[in-house]
PDB file of C-alpha atoms in Angstrom:
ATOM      1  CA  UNK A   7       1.821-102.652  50.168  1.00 39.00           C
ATOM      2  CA  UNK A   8       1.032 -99.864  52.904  1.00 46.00           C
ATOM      3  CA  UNK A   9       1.452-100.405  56.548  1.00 51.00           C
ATOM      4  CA  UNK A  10      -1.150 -98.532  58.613  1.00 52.00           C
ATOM      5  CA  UNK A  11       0.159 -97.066  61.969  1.00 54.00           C
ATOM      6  CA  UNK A  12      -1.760 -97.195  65.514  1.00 56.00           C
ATOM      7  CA  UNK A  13      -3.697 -93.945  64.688  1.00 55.00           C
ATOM      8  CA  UNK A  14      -4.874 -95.884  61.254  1.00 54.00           C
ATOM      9  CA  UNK A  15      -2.291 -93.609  59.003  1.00 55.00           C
ATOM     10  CA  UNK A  16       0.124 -94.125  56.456  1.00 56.00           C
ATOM     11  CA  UNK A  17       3.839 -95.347  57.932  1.00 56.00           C
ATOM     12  CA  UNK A  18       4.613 -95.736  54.856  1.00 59.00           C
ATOM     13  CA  UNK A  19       6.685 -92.945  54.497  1.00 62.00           C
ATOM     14  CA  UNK A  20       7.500 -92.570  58.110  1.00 72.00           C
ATOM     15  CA  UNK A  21      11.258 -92.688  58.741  1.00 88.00           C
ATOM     16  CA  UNK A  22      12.687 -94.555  60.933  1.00 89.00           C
ATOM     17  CA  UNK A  23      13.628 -92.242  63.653  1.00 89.00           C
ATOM     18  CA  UNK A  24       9.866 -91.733  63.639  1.00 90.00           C
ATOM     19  CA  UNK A  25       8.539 -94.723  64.663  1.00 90.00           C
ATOM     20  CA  UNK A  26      11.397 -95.494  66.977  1.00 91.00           C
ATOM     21  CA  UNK A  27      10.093 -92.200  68.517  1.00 92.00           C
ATOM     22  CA  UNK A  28       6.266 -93.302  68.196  1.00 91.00           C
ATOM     23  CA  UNK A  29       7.020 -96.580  69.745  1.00 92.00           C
ATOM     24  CA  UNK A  30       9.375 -95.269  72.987  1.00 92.00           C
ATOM     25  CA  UNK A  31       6.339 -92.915  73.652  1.00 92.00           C
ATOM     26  CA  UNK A  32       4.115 -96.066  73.685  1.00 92.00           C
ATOM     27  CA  UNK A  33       6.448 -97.692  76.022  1.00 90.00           C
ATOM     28  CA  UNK A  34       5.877 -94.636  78.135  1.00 90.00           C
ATOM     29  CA  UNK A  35       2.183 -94.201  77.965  1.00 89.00           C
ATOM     30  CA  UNK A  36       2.354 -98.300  78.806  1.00 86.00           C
ATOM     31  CA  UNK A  37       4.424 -97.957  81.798  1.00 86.00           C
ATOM     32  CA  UNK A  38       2.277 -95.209  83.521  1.00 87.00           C
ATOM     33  CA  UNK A  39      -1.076 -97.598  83.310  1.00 87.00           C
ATOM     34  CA  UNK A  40       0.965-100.107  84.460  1.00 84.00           C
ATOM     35  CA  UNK A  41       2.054 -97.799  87.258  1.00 84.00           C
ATOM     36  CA  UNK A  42      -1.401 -96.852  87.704  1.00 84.00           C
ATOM     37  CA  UNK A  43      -2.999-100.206  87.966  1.00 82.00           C
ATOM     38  CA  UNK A  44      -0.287-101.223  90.111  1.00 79.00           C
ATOM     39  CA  UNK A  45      -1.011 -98.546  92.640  1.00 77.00           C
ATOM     40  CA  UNK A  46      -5.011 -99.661  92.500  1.00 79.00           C
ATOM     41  CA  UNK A  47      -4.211-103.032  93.259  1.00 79.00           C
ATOM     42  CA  UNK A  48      -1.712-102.277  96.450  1.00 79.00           C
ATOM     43  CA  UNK A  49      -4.113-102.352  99.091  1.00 78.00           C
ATOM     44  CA  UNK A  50      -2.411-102.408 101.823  1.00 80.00           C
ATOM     45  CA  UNK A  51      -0.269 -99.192 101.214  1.00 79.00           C
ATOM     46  CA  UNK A  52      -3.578 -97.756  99.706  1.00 78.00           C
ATOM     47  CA  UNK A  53      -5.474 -98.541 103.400  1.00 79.00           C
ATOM     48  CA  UNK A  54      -2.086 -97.143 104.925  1.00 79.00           C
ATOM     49  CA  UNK A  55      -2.872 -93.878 103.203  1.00 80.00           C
ATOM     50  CA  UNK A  56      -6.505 -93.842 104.164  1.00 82.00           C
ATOM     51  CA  UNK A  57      -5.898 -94.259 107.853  1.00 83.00           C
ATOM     52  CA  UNK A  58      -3.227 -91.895 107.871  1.00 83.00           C
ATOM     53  CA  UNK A  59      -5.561 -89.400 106.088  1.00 86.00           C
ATOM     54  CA  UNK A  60      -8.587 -90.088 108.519  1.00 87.00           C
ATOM     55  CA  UNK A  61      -5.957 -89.559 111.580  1.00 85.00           C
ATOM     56  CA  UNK A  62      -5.294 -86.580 110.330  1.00 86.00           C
ATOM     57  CA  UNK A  63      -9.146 -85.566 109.788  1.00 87.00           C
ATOM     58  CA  UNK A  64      -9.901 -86.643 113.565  1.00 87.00           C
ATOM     59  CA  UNK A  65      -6.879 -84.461 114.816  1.00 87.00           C
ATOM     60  CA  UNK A  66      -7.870 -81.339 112.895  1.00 87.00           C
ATOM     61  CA  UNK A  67     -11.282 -81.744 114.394  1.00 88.00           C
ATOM     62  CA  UNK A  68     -10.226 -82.515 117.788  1.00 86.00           C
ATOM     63  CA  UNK A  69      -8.033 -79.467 117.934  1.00 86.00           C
ATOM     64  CA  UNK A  70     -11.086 -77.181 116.502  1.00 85.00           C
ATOM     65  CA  UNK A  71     -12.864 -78.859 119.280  1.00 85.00           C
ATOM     66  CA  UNK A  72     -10.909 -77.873 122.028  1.00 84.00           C
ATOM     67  CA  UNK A  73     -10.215 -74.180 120.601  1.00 84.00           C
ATOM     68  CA  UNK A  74     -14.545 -73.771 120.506  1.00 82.00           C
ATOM     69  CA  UNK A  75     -14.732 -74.916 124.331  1.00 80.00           C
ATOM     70  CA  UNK A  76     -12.162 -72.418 124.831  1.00 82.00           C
ATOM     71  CA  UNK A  77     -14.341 -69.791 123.520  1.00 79.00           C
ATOM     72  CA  UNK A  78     -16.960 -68.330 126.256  1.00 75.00           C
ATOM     73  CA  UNK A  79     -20.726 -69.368 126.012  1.00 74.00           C
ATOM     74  CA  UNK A  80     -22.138 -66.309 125.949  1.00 77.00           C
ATOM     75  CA  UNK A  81     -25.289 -65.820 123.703  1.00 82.00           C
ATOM     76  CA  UNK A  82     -26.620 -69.095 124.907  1.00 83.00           C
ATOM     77  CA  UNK A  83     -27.628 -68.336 128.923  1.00 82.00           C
ATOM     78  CA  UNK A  84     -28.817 -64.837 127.756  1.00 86.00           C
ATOM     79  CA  UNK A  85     -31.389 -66.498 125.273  1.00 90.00           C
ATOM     80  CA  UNK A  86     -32.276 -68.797 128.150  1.00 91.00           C
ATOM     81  CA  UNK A  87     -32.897 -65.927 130.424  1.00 92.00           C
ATOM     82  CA  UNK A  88     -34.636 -63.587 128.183  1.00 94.00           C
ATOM     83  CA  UNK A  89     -36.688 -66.712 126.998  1.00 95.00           C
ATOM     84  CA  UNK A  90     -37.755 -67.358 130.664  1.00 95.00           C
ATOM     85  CA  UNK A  91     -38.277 -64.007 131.534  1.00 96.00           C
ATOM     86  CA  UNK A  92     -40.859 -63.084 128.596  1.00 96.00           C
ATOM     87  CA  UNK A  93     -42.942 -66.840 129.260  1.00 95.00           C
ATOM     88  CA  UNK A  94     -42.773 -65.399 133.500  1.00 95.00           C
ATOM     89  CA  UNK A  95     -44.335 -62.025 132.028  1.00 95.00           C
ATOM     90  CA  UNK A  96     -46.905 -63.891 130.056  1.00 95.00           C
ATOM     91  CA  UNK A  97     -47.744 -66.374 132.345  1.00 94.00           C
ATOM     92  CA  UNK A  98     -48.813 -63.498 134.675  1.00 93.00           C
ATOM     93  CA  UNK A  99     -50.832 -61.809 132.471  1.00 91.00           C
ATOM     94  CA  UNK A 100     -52.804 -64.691 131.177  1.00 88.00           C
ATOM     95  CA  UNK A 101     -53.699 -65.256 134.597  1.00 86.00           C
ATOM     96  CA  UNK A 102     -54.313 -61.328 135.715  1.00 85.00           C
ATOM     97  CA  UNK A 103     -56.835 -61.742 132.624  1.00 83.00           C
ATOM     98  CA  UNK A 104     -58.827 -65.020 133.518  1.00 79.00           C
ATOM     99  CA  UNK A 105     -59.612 -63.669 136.934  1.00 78.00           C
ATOM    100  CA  UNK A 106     -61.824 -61.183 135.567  1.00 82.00           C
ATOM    101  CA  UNK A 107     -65.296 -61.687 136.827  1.00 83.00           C
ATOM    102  CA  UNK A 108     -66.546 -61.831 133.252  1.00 83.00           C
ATOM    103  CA  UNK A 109     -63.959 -65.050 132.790  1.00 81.00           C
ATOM    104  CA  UNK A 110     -65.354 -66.235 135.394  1.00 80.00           C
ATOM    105  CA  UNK A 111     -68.817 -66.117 134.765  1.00 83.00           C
ATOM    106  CA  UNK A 112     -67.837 -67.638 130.991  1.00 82.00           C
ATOM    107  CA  UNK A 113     -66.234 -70.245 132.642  1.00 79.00           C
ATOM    108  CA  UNK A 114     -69.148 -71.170 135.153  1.00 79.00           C
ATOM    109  CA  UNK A 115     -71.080 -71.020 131.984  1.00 79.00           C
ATOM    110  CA  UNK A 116     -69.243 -73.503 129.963  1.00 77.00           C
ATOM    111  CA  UNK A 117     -69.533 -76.403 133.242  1.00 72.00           C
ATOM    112  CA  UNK A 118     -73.259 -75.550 132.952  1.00 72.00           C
ATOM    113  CA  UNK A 119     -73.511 -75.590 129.527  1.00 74.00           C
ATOM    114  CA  UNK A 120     -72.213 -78.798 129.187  1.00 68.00           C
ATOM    115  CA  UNK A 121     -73.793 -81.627 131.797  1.00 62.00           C
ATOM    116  CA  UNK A 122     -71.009 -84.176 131.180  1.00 66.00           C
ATOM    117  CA  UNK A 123     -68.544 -82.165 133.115  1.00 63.00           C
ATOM    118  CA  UNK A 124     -68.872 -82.854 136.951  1.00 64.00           C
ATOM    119  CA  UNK A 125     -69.865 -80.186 139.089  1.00 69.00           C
ATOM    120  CA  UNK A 126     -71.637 -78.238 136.780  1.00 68.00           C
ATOM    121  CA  UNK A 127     -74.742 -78.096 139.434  1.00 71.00           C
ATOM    122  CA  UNK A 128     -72.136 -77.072 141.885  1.00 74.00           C
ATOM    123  CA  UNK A 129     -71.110 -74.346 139.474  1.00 73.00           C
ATOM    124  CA  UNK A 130     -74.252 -73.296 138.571  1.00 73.00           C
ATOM    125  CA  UNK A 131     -75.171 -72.487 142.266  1.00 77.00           C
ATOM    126  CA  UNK A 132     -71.950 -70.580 142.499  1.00 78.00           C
ATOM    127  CA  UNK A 133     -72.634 -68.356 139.541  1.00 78.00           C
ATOM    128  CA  UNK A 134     -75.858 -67.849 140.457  1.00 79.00           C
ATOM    129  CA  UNK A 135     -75.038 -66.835 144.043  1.00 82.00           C
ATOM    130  CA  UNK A 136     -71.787 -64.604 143.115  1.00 79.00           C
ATOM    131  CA  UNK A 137     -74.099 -62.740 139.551  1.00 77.00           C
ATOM    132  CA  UNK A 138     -77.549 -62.593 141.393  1.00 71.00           C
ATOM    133  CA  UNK A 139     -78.923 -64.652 138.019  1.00 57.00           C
TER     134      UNK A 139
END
């Protein structure tokens, strides 16, 4: 009669310092998952841990915090000031360019053109008067 081991071979020949070996291994490999699950199911020290690891996380960022609003704010004004400074330049020649008395006239045009706006006889009159037309 053979015996078949854990691994599904022949102990038949196996000596006995063998399996004694074989089986304090198993007893070691059965201790760790026991270990293991033990650890899984402690809840309390595993919630410990996670608190202690998300105080540390808060800490770390706090400190990085503080060290950035040490550092001066310099590109941001700048931008600011070069943004309003380019819309100041266009703003003035937008309106440099709609004073022109062609503008103007297209622009008396348009409230003639279209009766639904009010004044447009007003307008009318006015173009009329300022183009001889």
């Amino acid at each position: 009669m053979s015996s078949m081991g854990p691994a599904g071979g022949n102990t038949a020949g196996a000596s006995m310092a063998e399996l004694r070996e074989d089986i304090a291994e198993t007893r070691q490999d059965l201790g760790g998952t026991v270990e293991a699950l033990a650890d899984k199911a402690d809840v309390k020290s595993r919630a410990k841990k996670s608190a202690k690891e998300t105080a540390d996380q808060m800490r770390d960022s706090a400190q990085d915090a503080a060290e950035q609003a040490k550092r001066p704010r310099v590109w941001g004004p700048a931008a600011a000031g070069l943004a309003a400074l380019v819309g100041g330049v266009m703003f003035v020649r937008w309106r440099k360019a709609r004073n022109t008395p062609q503008r103007r006239a297209v622009r008396a045009w348009h409230k003639v053109a279209d009766p639904s706006q009010r004044g447009a006889e007003r307008a009318w009159r006015k173009a009329k008067d300022r183009f001889g037309r």
